[in-house]
């Protein structure tokens, strides 16, 4: 009697395992279909976006020359919004735009990011709220190819076409790109490209350039990078 019960139990467990495996196969099949449809839709969106005019400038912080460059662009394209992700101190950026006689109204400073990955982590939700389809990514040669590949993965996953713009630096940059760091950042970008479809991090420290209080900063004191050419 005990043996029969054992055999029946084994048969039952085997049937449950088969049913569970079949369910997992159906779920994975459905997931592949959804992923395939998403990839096709995103590719079509990117192809369409690639032929459109640039509708935002996205500056990765790390050098004041990038902010000088985008200030010059702001004079030519005053209606194009600019997002500067953890760049130079806020008053330095305002002084640069004022020195270039550039428009301040369409410039936002995001100061939550502390790495290249976080530039995109916090920047993408802002660009999506703006309805951006094609962005000029402003960085330096010392930041490549990591920044470019991460942008193409992360922004591309949201249907945003990327046009990299390389700003020339003076002297030898202190930072050095390594293939290990590049590989790790691109790998986690692939995972975040999927998760960011659902999760939208919000930076609590986003300031409009016109709202930078220069009097308060003058009282507090600040220092600008020498390459900016600002006399403070």
PDB file of C-alpha atoms in Angstrom:
ATOM      1  CA  UNK A   1       0.000   0.000   0.000  1.00  0.00           C
ATOM      2  CA  UNK A   2       2.819   2.311   0.907  1.00  0.00           C
ATOM      3  CA  UNK A   3       4.611   1.529  -2.376  1.00  0.00           C
ATOM      4  CA  UNK A   4       1.478   2.350  -4.412  1.00  0.00           C
ATOM      5  CA  UNK A   5       1.153   5.616  -2.587  1.00  0.00           C
ATOM      6  CA  UNK A   6       4.777   6.466  -3.341  1.00  0.00           C
ATOM      7  CA  UNK A   7       4.371   5.664  -7.042  1.00  0.00           C
ATOM      8  CA  UNK A   8       1.196   7.761  -7.241  1.00  0.00           C
ATOM      9  CA  UNK A   9       2.978  10.636  -5.495  1.00  0.00           C
ATOM     10  CA  UNK A  10       5.864  10.462  -7.946  1.00  0.00           C
ATOM     11  CA  UNK A  11       3.473  10.433 -10.903  1.00  0.00           C
ATOM     12  CA  UNK A  12       1.641  13.452  -9.452  1.00  0.00           C
ATOM     13  CA  UNK A  13       4.882  15.357  -8.887  1.00  0.00           C
ATOM     14  CA  UNK A  14       6.030  14.532 -12.409  1.00  0.00           C
ATOM     15  CA  UNK A  15       2.759  15.791 -13.901  1.00  0.00           C
ATOM     16  CA  UNK A  16       3.027  19.020 -11.892  1.00  0.00           C
ATOM     17  CA  UNK A  17       6.607  19.486 -13.075  1.00  0.00           C
ATOM     18  CA  UNK A  18       5.550  18.948 -16.704  1.00  0.00           C
ATOM     19  CA  UNK A  19       2.683  21.418 -16.315  1.00  0.00           C
ATOM     20  CA  UNK A  20       4.990  23.971 -14.680  1.00  0.00           C
ATOM     21  CA  UNK A  21       7.556  23.565 -17.473  1.00  0.00           C
ATOM     22  CA  UNK A  22       4.853  24.008 -20.121  1.00  0.00           C
ATOM     23  CA  UNK A  23       3.634  27.157 -18.328  1.00  0.00           C
ATOM     24  CA  UNK A  24       7.164  28.559 -18.209  1.00  0.00           C
ATOM     25  CA  UNK A  25       7.580  27.826 -21.916  1.00  0.00           C
ATOM     26  CA  UNK A  26       4.348  29.675 -22.708  1.00  0.00           C
ATOM     27  CA  UNK A  27       5.358  32.633 -20.531  1.00  0.00           C
ATOM     28  CA  UNK A  28       8.832  32.847 -22.081  1.00  0.00           C
ATOM     29  CA  UNK A  29       7.292  32.547 -25.544  1.00  0.00           C
ATOM     30  CA  UNK A  30       4.915  35.397 -24.763  1.00  0.00           C
ATOM     31  CA  UNK A  31       7.799  37.451 -23.382  1.00  0.00           C
ATOM     32  CA  UNK A  32       9.794  36.931 -26.580  1.00  0.00           C
ATOM     33  CA  UNK A  33       6.822  38.071 -28.649  1.00  0.00           C
ATOM     34  CA  UNK A  34       6.363  41.214 -26.533  1.00  0.00           C
ATOM     35  CA  UNK A  35      10.100  41.927 -26.660  1.00  0.00           C
ATOM     36  CA  UNK A  36      10.149  41.399 -30.425  1.00  0.00           C
ATOM     37  CA  UNK A  37       7.209  43.761 -30.975  1.00  0.00           C
ATOM     38  CA  UNK A  38       8.855  46.363 -28.706  1.00  0.00           C
ATOM     39  CA  UNK A  39      12.153  46.124 -30.603  1.00  0.00           C
ATOM     40  CA  UNK A  40      10.426  46.497 -33.962  1.00  0.00           C
ATOM     41  CA  UNK A  41       8.383  49.476 -32.753  1.00  0.00           C
ATOM     42  CA  UNK A  42      11.455  51.125 -31.177  1.00  0.00           C
ATOM     43  CA  UNK A  43      13.505  50.610 -34.348  1.00  0.00           C
ATOM     44  CA  UNK A  44      10.805  52.206 -36.493  1.00  0.00           C
ATOM     45  CA  UNK A  45      10.556  55.106 -34.018  1.00  0.00           C
ATOM     46  CA  UNK A  46      14.337  55.618 -34.102  1.00  0.00           C
ATOM     47  CA  UNK A  47      14.466  55.562 -37.898  1.00  0.00           C
ATOM     48  CA  UNK A  48      11.770  58.225 -38.019  1.00  0.00           C
ATOM     49  CA  UNK A  49      13.484  60.295 -35.286  1.00  0.00           C
ATOM     50  CA  UNK A  50      16.851  60.174 -37.094  1.00  0.00           C
ATOM     51  CA  UNK A  51      15.447  62.280 -39.938  1.00  0.00           C
ATOM     52  CA  UNK A  52      13.945  64.908 -37.623  1.00  0.00           C
ATOM     53  CA  UNK A  53      15.656  68.099 -36.370  1.00  0.00           C
ATOM     54  CA  UNK A  54      17.387  68.022 -32.981  1.00  0.00           C
ATOM     55  CA  UNK A  55      14.905  69.008 -30.282  1.00  0.00           C
ATOM     56  CA  UNK A  56      17.167  69.039 -27.187  1.00  0.00           C
ATOM     57  CA  UNK A  57      20.802  69.455 -26.176  1.00  0.00           C
ATOM     58  CA  UNK A  58      21.968  67.040 -23.464  1.00  0.00           C
ATOM     59  CA  UNK A  59      25.268  67.976 -21.814  1.00  0.00           C
ATOM     60  CA  UNK A  60      27.180  65.431 -19.720  1.00  0.00           C
ATOM     61  CA  UNK A  61      29.022  67.212 -16.910  1.00  0.00           C
ATOM     62  CA  UNK A  62      32.772  66.856 -16.545  1.00  0.00           C
ATOM     63  CA  UNK A  63      34.251  69.891 -18.281  1.00  0.00           C
ATOM     64  CA  UNK A  64      33.296  73.556 -18.349  1.00  0.00           C
ATOM     65  CA  UNK A  65      34.185  73.665 -22.046  1.00  0.00           C
ATOM     66  CA  UNK A  66      31.101  71.552 -22.782  1.00  0.00           C
ATOM     67  CA  UNK A  67      28.940  74.218 -21.161  1.00  0.00           C
ATOM     68  CA  UNK A  68      30.713  76.974 -23.081  1.00  0.00           C
ATOM     69  CA  UNK A  69      30.035  75.052 -26.275  1.00  0.00           C
ATOM     70  CA  UNK A  70      26.325  74.590 -25.556  1.00  0.00           C
ATOM     71  CA  UNK A  71      26.019  78.283 -24.610  1.00  0.00           C
ATOM     72  CA  UNK A  72      27.272  79.126 -28.092  1.00  0.00           C
ATOM     73  CA  UNK A  73      24.705  76.740 -29.556  1.00  0.00           C
ATOM     74  CA  UNK A  74      22.006  78.405 -27.459  1.00  0.00           C
ATOM     75  CA  UNK A  75      22.606  81.667 -29.345  1.00  0.00           C
ATOM     76  CA  UNK A  76      21.901  79.897 -32.640  1.00  0.00           C
ATOM     77  CA  UNK A  77      18.981  77.797 -31.362  1.00  0.00           C
ATOM     78  CA  UNK A  78      17.349  79.786 -28.530  1.00  0.00           C
ATOM     79  CA  UNK A  79      14.161  77.715 -28.631  1.00  0.00           C
ATOM     80  CA  UNK A  80      15.901  74.348 -28.175  1.00  0.00           C
ATOM     81  CA  UNK A  81      15.822  73.155 -24.530  1.00  0.00           C
ATOM     82  CA  UNK A  82      19.130  72.343 -22.837  1.00  0.00           C
ATOM     83  CA  UNK A  83      19.682  69.845 -20.040  1.00  0.00           C
ATOM     84  CA  UNK A  84      23.056  69.977 -18.272  1.00  0.00           C
ATOM     85  CA  UNK A  85      23.605  66.912 -16.083  1.00  0.00           C
ATOM     86  CA  UNK A  86      25.768  67.656 -13.022  1.00  0.00           C
ATOM     87  CA  UNK A  87      28.053  70.111 -14.730  1.00  0.00           C
ATOM     88  CA  UNK A  88      30.012  73.018 -13.286  1.00  0.00           C
ATOM     89  CA  UNK A  89      28.670  74.939 -10.254  1.00  0.00           C
ATOM     90  CA  UNK A  90      25.357  76.620 -11.105  1.00  0.00           C
ATOM     91  CA  UNK A  91      26.704  80.218 -10.928  1.00  0.00           C
ATOM     92  CA  UNK A  92      29.584  79.318 -13.272  1.00  0.00           C
ATOM     93  CA  UNK A  93      27.145  78.043 -15.878  1.00  0.00           C
ATOM     94  CA  UNK A  94      25.030  81.176 -15.567  1.00  0.00           C
ATOM     95  CA  UNK A  95      28.118  83.375 -15.979  1.00  0.00           C
ATOM     96  CA  UNK A  96      29.098  81.437 -19.112  1.00  0.00           C
ATOM     97  CA  UNK A  97      25.685  81.954 -20.716  1.00  0.00           C
ATOM     98  CA  UNK A  98      25.676  85.627 -19.780  1.00  0.00           C
ATOM     99  CA  UNK A  99      29.196  86.087 -21.188  1.00  0.00           C
ATOM    100  CA  UNK A 100      28.070  84.471 -24.452  1.00  0.00           C
ATOM    101  CA  UNK A 101      24.887  86.611 -24.473  1.00  0.00           C
ATOM    102  CA  UNK A 102      22.942  83.356 -24.779  1.00  0.00           C
ATOM    103  CA  UNK A 103      19.306  82.708 -23.896  1.00  0.00           C
ATOM    104  CA  UNK A 104      18.811  81.470 -20.296  1.00  0.00           C
ATOM    105  CA  UNK A 105      15.133  80.567 -20.380  1.00  0.00           C
ATOM    106  CA  UNK A 106      15.419  77.070 -21.878  1.00  0.00           C
ATOM    107  CA  UNK A 107      18.290  75.778 -19.742  1.00  0.00           C
ATOM    108  CA  UNK A 108      17.872  73.298 -16.868  1.00  0.00           C
ATOM    109  CA  UNK A 109      20.559  72.054 -14.474  1.00  0.00           C
ATOM    110  CA  UNK A 110      20.229  68.523 -13.075  1.00  0.00           C
ATOM    111  CA  UNK A 111      22.470  68.044 -10.051  1.00  0.00           C
ATOM    112  CA  UNK A 112      21.580  64.545  -8.815  1.00  0.00           C
ATOM    113  CA  UNK A 113      23.901  62.494 -11.060  1.00  0.00           C
ATOM    114  CA  UNK A 114      27.302  61.441  -9.759  1.00  0.00           C
ATOM    115  CA  UNK A 115      28.386  59.221 -12.659  1.00  0.00           C
ATOM    116  CA  UNK A 116      27.872  58.795 -16.395  1.00  0.00           C
ATOM    117  CA  UNK A 117      25.280  56.097 -15.766  1.00  0.00           C
ATOM    118  CA  UNK A 118      23.370  58.452 -13.454  1.00  0.00           C
ATOM    119  CA  UNK A 119      23.522  61.202 -16.096  1.00  0.00           C
ATOM    120  CA  UNK A 120      21.170  58.999 -18.112  1.00  0.00           C
ATOM    121  CA  UNK A 121      19.399  57.541 -15.060  1.00  0.00           C
ATOM    122  CA  UNK A 122      18.114  60.979 -14.058  1.00  0.00           C
ATOM    123  CA  UNK A 123      18.228  62.632 -17.482  1.00  0.00           C
ATOM    124  CA  UNK A 124      15.977  60.247 -19.412  1.00  0.00           C
ATOM    125  CA  UNK A 125      12.782  60.963 -17.404  1.00  0.00           C
ATOM    126  CA  UNK A 126      13.308  64.700 -17.979  1.00  0.00           C
ATOM    127  CA  UNK A 127      13.874  64.275 -21.722  1.00  0.00           C
ATOM    128  CA  UNK A 128      10.807  62.045 -21.937  1.00  0.00           C
ATOM    129  CA  UNK A 129       8.662  64.680 -20.196  1.00  0.00           C
ATOM    130  CA  UNK A 130       9.879  67.165 -22.794  1.00  0.00           C
ATOM    131  CA  UNK A 131       8.763  64.820 -25.572  1.00  0.00           C
ATOM    132  CA  UNK A 132      12.270  64.672 -27.063  1.00  0.00           C
ATOM    133  CA  UNK A 133      12.842  62.448 -30.129  1.00  0.00           C
ATOM    134  CA  UNK A 134      16.330  63.506 -31.223  1.00  0.00           C
ATOM    135  CA  UNK A 135      19.031  64.771 -28.889  1.00  0.00           C
ATOM    136  CA  UNK A 136      22.517  66.178 -29.361  1.00  0.00           C
ATOM    137  CA  UNK A 137      24.745  64.530 -26.756  1.00  0.00           C
ATOM    138  CA  UNK A 138      27.554  66.919 -25.817  1.00  0.00           C
ATOM    139  CA  UNK A 139      30.682  65.397 -24.263  1.00  0.00           C
ATOM    140  CA  UNK A 140      34.446  65.158 -24.834  1.00  0.00           C
ATOM    141  CA  UNK A 141      36.709  62.718 -26.655  1.00  0.00           C
ATOM    142  CA  UNK A 142      38.063  61.529 -23.293  1.00  0.00           C
ATOM    143  CA  UNK A 143      34.555  60.332 -22.451  1.00  0.00           C
ATOM    144  CA  UNK A 144      34.238  58.038 -25.481  1.00  0.00           C
ATOM    145  CA  UNK A 145      33.221  55.452 -26.535  1.00  0.00           C
ATOM    146  CA  UNK A 146      31.517  54.706 -23.212  1.00  0.00           C
ATOM    147  CA  UNK A 147      29.200  57.737 -23.160  1.00  0.00           C
ATOM    148  CA  UNK A 148      28.179  57.246 -26.795  1.00  0.00           C
ATOM    149  CA  UNK A 149      27.352  53.551 -26.410  1.00  0.00           C
ATOM    150  CA  UNK A 150      25.449  54.111 -23.169  1.00  0.00           C
ATOM    151  CA  UNK A 151      23.452  56.906 -24.802  1.00  0.00           C
ATOM    152  CA  UNK A 152      22.587  54.781 -27.820  1.00  0.00           C
ATOM    153  CA  UNK A 153      21.425  51.929 -25.576  1.00  0.00           C
ATOM    154  CA  UNK A 154      19.543  53.921 -22.938  1.00  0.00           C
ATOM    155  CA  UNK A 155      18.114  56.778 -25.013  1.00  0.00           C
ATOM    156  CA  UNK A 156      17.546  54.491 -27.985  1.00  0.00           C
ATOM    157  CA  UNK A 157      15.420  52.197 -25.814  1.00  0.00           C
ATOM    158  CA  UNK A 158      13.040  55.146 -25.422  1.00  0.00           C
ATOM    159  CA  UNK A 159      12.963  55.974 -29.118  1.00  0.00           C
ATOM    160  CA  UNK A 160      15.353  58.921 -28.772  1.00  0.00           C
ATOM    161  CA  UNK A 161      17.944  59.228 -31.541  1.00  0.00           C
ATOM    162  CA  UNK A 162      21.417  60.335 -30.410  1.00  0.00           C
ATOM    163  CA  UNK A 163      23.759  62.679 -32.282  1.00  0.00           C
ATOM    164  CA  UNK A 164      27.104  62.829 -30.379  1.00  0.00           C
ATOM    165  CA  UNK A 165      28.931  66.155 -30.423  1.00  0.00           C
ATOM    166  CA  UNK A 166      32.557  66.078 -29.316  1.00  0.00           C
ATOM    167  CA  UNK A 167      33.975  69.172 -27.620  1.00  0.00           C
ATOM    168  CA  UNK A 168      37.722  69.734 -27.866  1.00  0.00           C
ATOM    169  CA  UNK A 169      39.522  69.980 -24.533  1.00  0.00           C
ATOM    170  CA  UNK A 170      42.595  72.057 -23.691  1.00  0.00           C
ATOM    171  CA  UNK A 171      45.568  70.095 -22.350  1.00  0.00           C
ATOM    172  CA  UNK A 172      45.377  66.477 -21.233  1.00  0.00           C
ATOM    173  CA  UNK A 173      42.171  65.471 -19.395  1.00  0.00           C
ATOM    174  CA  UNK A 174      42.683  63.906 -15.981  1.00  0.00           C
ATOM    175  CA  UNK A 175      40.151  61.121 -16.517  1.00  0.00           C
ATOM    176  CA  UNK A 176      40.972  57.956 -18.435  1.00  0.00           C
ATOM    177  CA  UNK A 177      38.479  55.511 -19.925  1.00  0.00           C
ATOM    178  CA  UNK A 178      39.116  51.796 -19.347  1.00  0.00           C
ATOM    179  CA  UNK A 179      37.572  48.883 -21.242  1.00  0.00           C
ATOM    180  CA  UNK A 180      36.571  47.274 -17.935  1.00  0.00           C
ATOM    181  CA  UNK A 181      34.592  50.343 -16.876  1.00  0.00           C
ATOM    182  CA  UNK A 182      33.108  50.658 -20.352  1.00  0.00           C
ATOM    183  CA  UNK A 183      32.033  47.011 -20.372  1.00  0.00           C
ATOM    184  CA  UNK A 184      30.414  47.217 -16.929  1.00  0.00           C
ATOM    185  CA  UNK A 185      28.550  50.439 -17.712  1.00  0.00           C
ATOM    186  CA  UNK A 186      27.275  49.206 -21.087  1.00  0.00           C
ATOM    187  CA  UNK A 187      26.169  45.899 -19.521  1.00  0.00           C
ATOM    188  CA  UNK A 188      24.124  47.545 -16.768  1.00  0.00           C
ATOM    189  CA  UNK A 189      22.754  49.963 -19.359  1.00  0.00           C
ATOM    190  CA  UNK A 190      21.282  47.004 -21.261  1.00  0.00           C
ATOM    191  CA  UNK A 191      19.398  45.911 -18.133  1.00  0.00           C
ATOM    192  CA  UNK A 192      18.302  49.446 -17.271  1.00  0.00           C
ATOM    193  CA  UNK A 193      17.082  49.995 -20.841  1.00  0.00           C
ATOM    194  CA  UNK A 194      14.321  47.484 -20.041  1.00  0.00           C
ATOM    195  CA  UNK A 195      13.661  48.454 -16.414  1.00  0.00           C
ATOM    196  CA  UNK A 196      13.511  52.161 -17.252  1.00  0.00           C
ATOM    197  CA  UNK A 197      10.423  51.502 -19.367  1.00  0.00           C
ATOM    198  CA  UNK A 198       8.595  51.096 -16.050  1.00  0.00           C
ATOM    199  CA  UNK A 199      10.749  52.885 -13.459  1.00  0.00           C
ATOM    200  CA  UNK A 200      11.168  56.642 -13.839  1.00  0.00           C
ATOM    201  CA  UNK A 201      13.573  58.089 -11.228  1.00  0.00           C
ATOM    202  CA  UNK A 202      12.968  61.712 -10.329  1.00  0.00           C
ATOM    203  CA  UNK A 203      15.793  64.102  -9.469  1.00  0.00           C
ATOM    204  CA  UNK A 204      14.905  66.414  -6.582  1.00  0.00           C
ATOM    205  CA  UNK A 205      17.595  68.909  -7.546  1.00  0.00           C
ATOM    206  CA  UNK A 206      16.687  70.353 -10.954  1.00  0.00           C
ATOM    207  CA  UNK A 207      17.121  74.124 -11.324  1.00  0.00           C
ATOM    208  CA  UNK A 208      16.172  76.424 -14.146  1.00  0.00           C
ATOM    209  CA  UNK A 209      19.162  78.586 -15.077  1.00  0.00           C
ATOM    210  CA  UNK A 210      17.142  81.780 -14.671  1.00  0.00           C
ATOM    211  CA  UNK A 211      16.433  80.756 -11.051  1.00  0.00           C
ATOM    212  CA  UNK A 212      20.098  80.582 -10.034  1.00  0.00           C
ATOM    213  CA  UNK A 213      20.477  83.153  -7.251  1.00  0.00           C
ATOM    214  CA  UNK A 214      23.753  84.895  -8.038  1.00  0.00           C
ATOM    215  CA  UNK A 215      23.635  87.101  -4.925  1.00  0.00           C
ATOM    216  CA  UNK A 216      23.350  84.061  -2.671  1.00  0.00           C
ATOM    217  CA  UNK A 217      26.222  82.376  -4.489  1.00  0.00           C
ATOM    218  CA  UNK A 218      28.360  85.515  -4.258  1.00  0.00           C
ATOM    219  CA  UNK A 219      27.786  85.529  -0.518  1.00  0.00           C
ATOM    220  CA  UNK A 220      28.527  81.806  -0.230  1.00  0.00           C
ATOM    221  CA  UNK A 221      31.511  81.865  -2.578  1.00  0.00           C
ATOM    222  CA  UNK A 222      32.260  79.584  -5.524  1.00  0.00           C
ATOM    223  CA  UNK A 223      35.068  78.586  -7.852  1.00  0.00           C
ATOM    224  CA  UNK A 224      34.891  78.054 -11.629  1.00  0.00           C
ATOM    225  CA  UNK A 225      37.139  75.826 -13.711  1.00  0.00           C
ATOM    226  CA  UNK A 226      40.063  77.714 -15.269  1.00  0.00           C
ATOM    227  CA  UNK A 227      39.192  76.550 -18.809  1.00  0.00           C
ATOM    228  CA  UNK A 228      35.975  78.533 -18.631  1.00  0.00           C
ATOM    229  CA  UNK A 229      37.921  81.776 -18.945  1.00  0.00           C
ATOM    230  CA  UNK A 230      35.722  83.459 -16.338  1.00  0.00           C
ATOM    231  CA  UNK A 231      37.312  86.213 -14.321  1.00  0.00           C
ATOM    232  CA  UNK A 232      36.142  85.762 -10.764  1.00  0.00           C
TER     233      UNK A 232
END
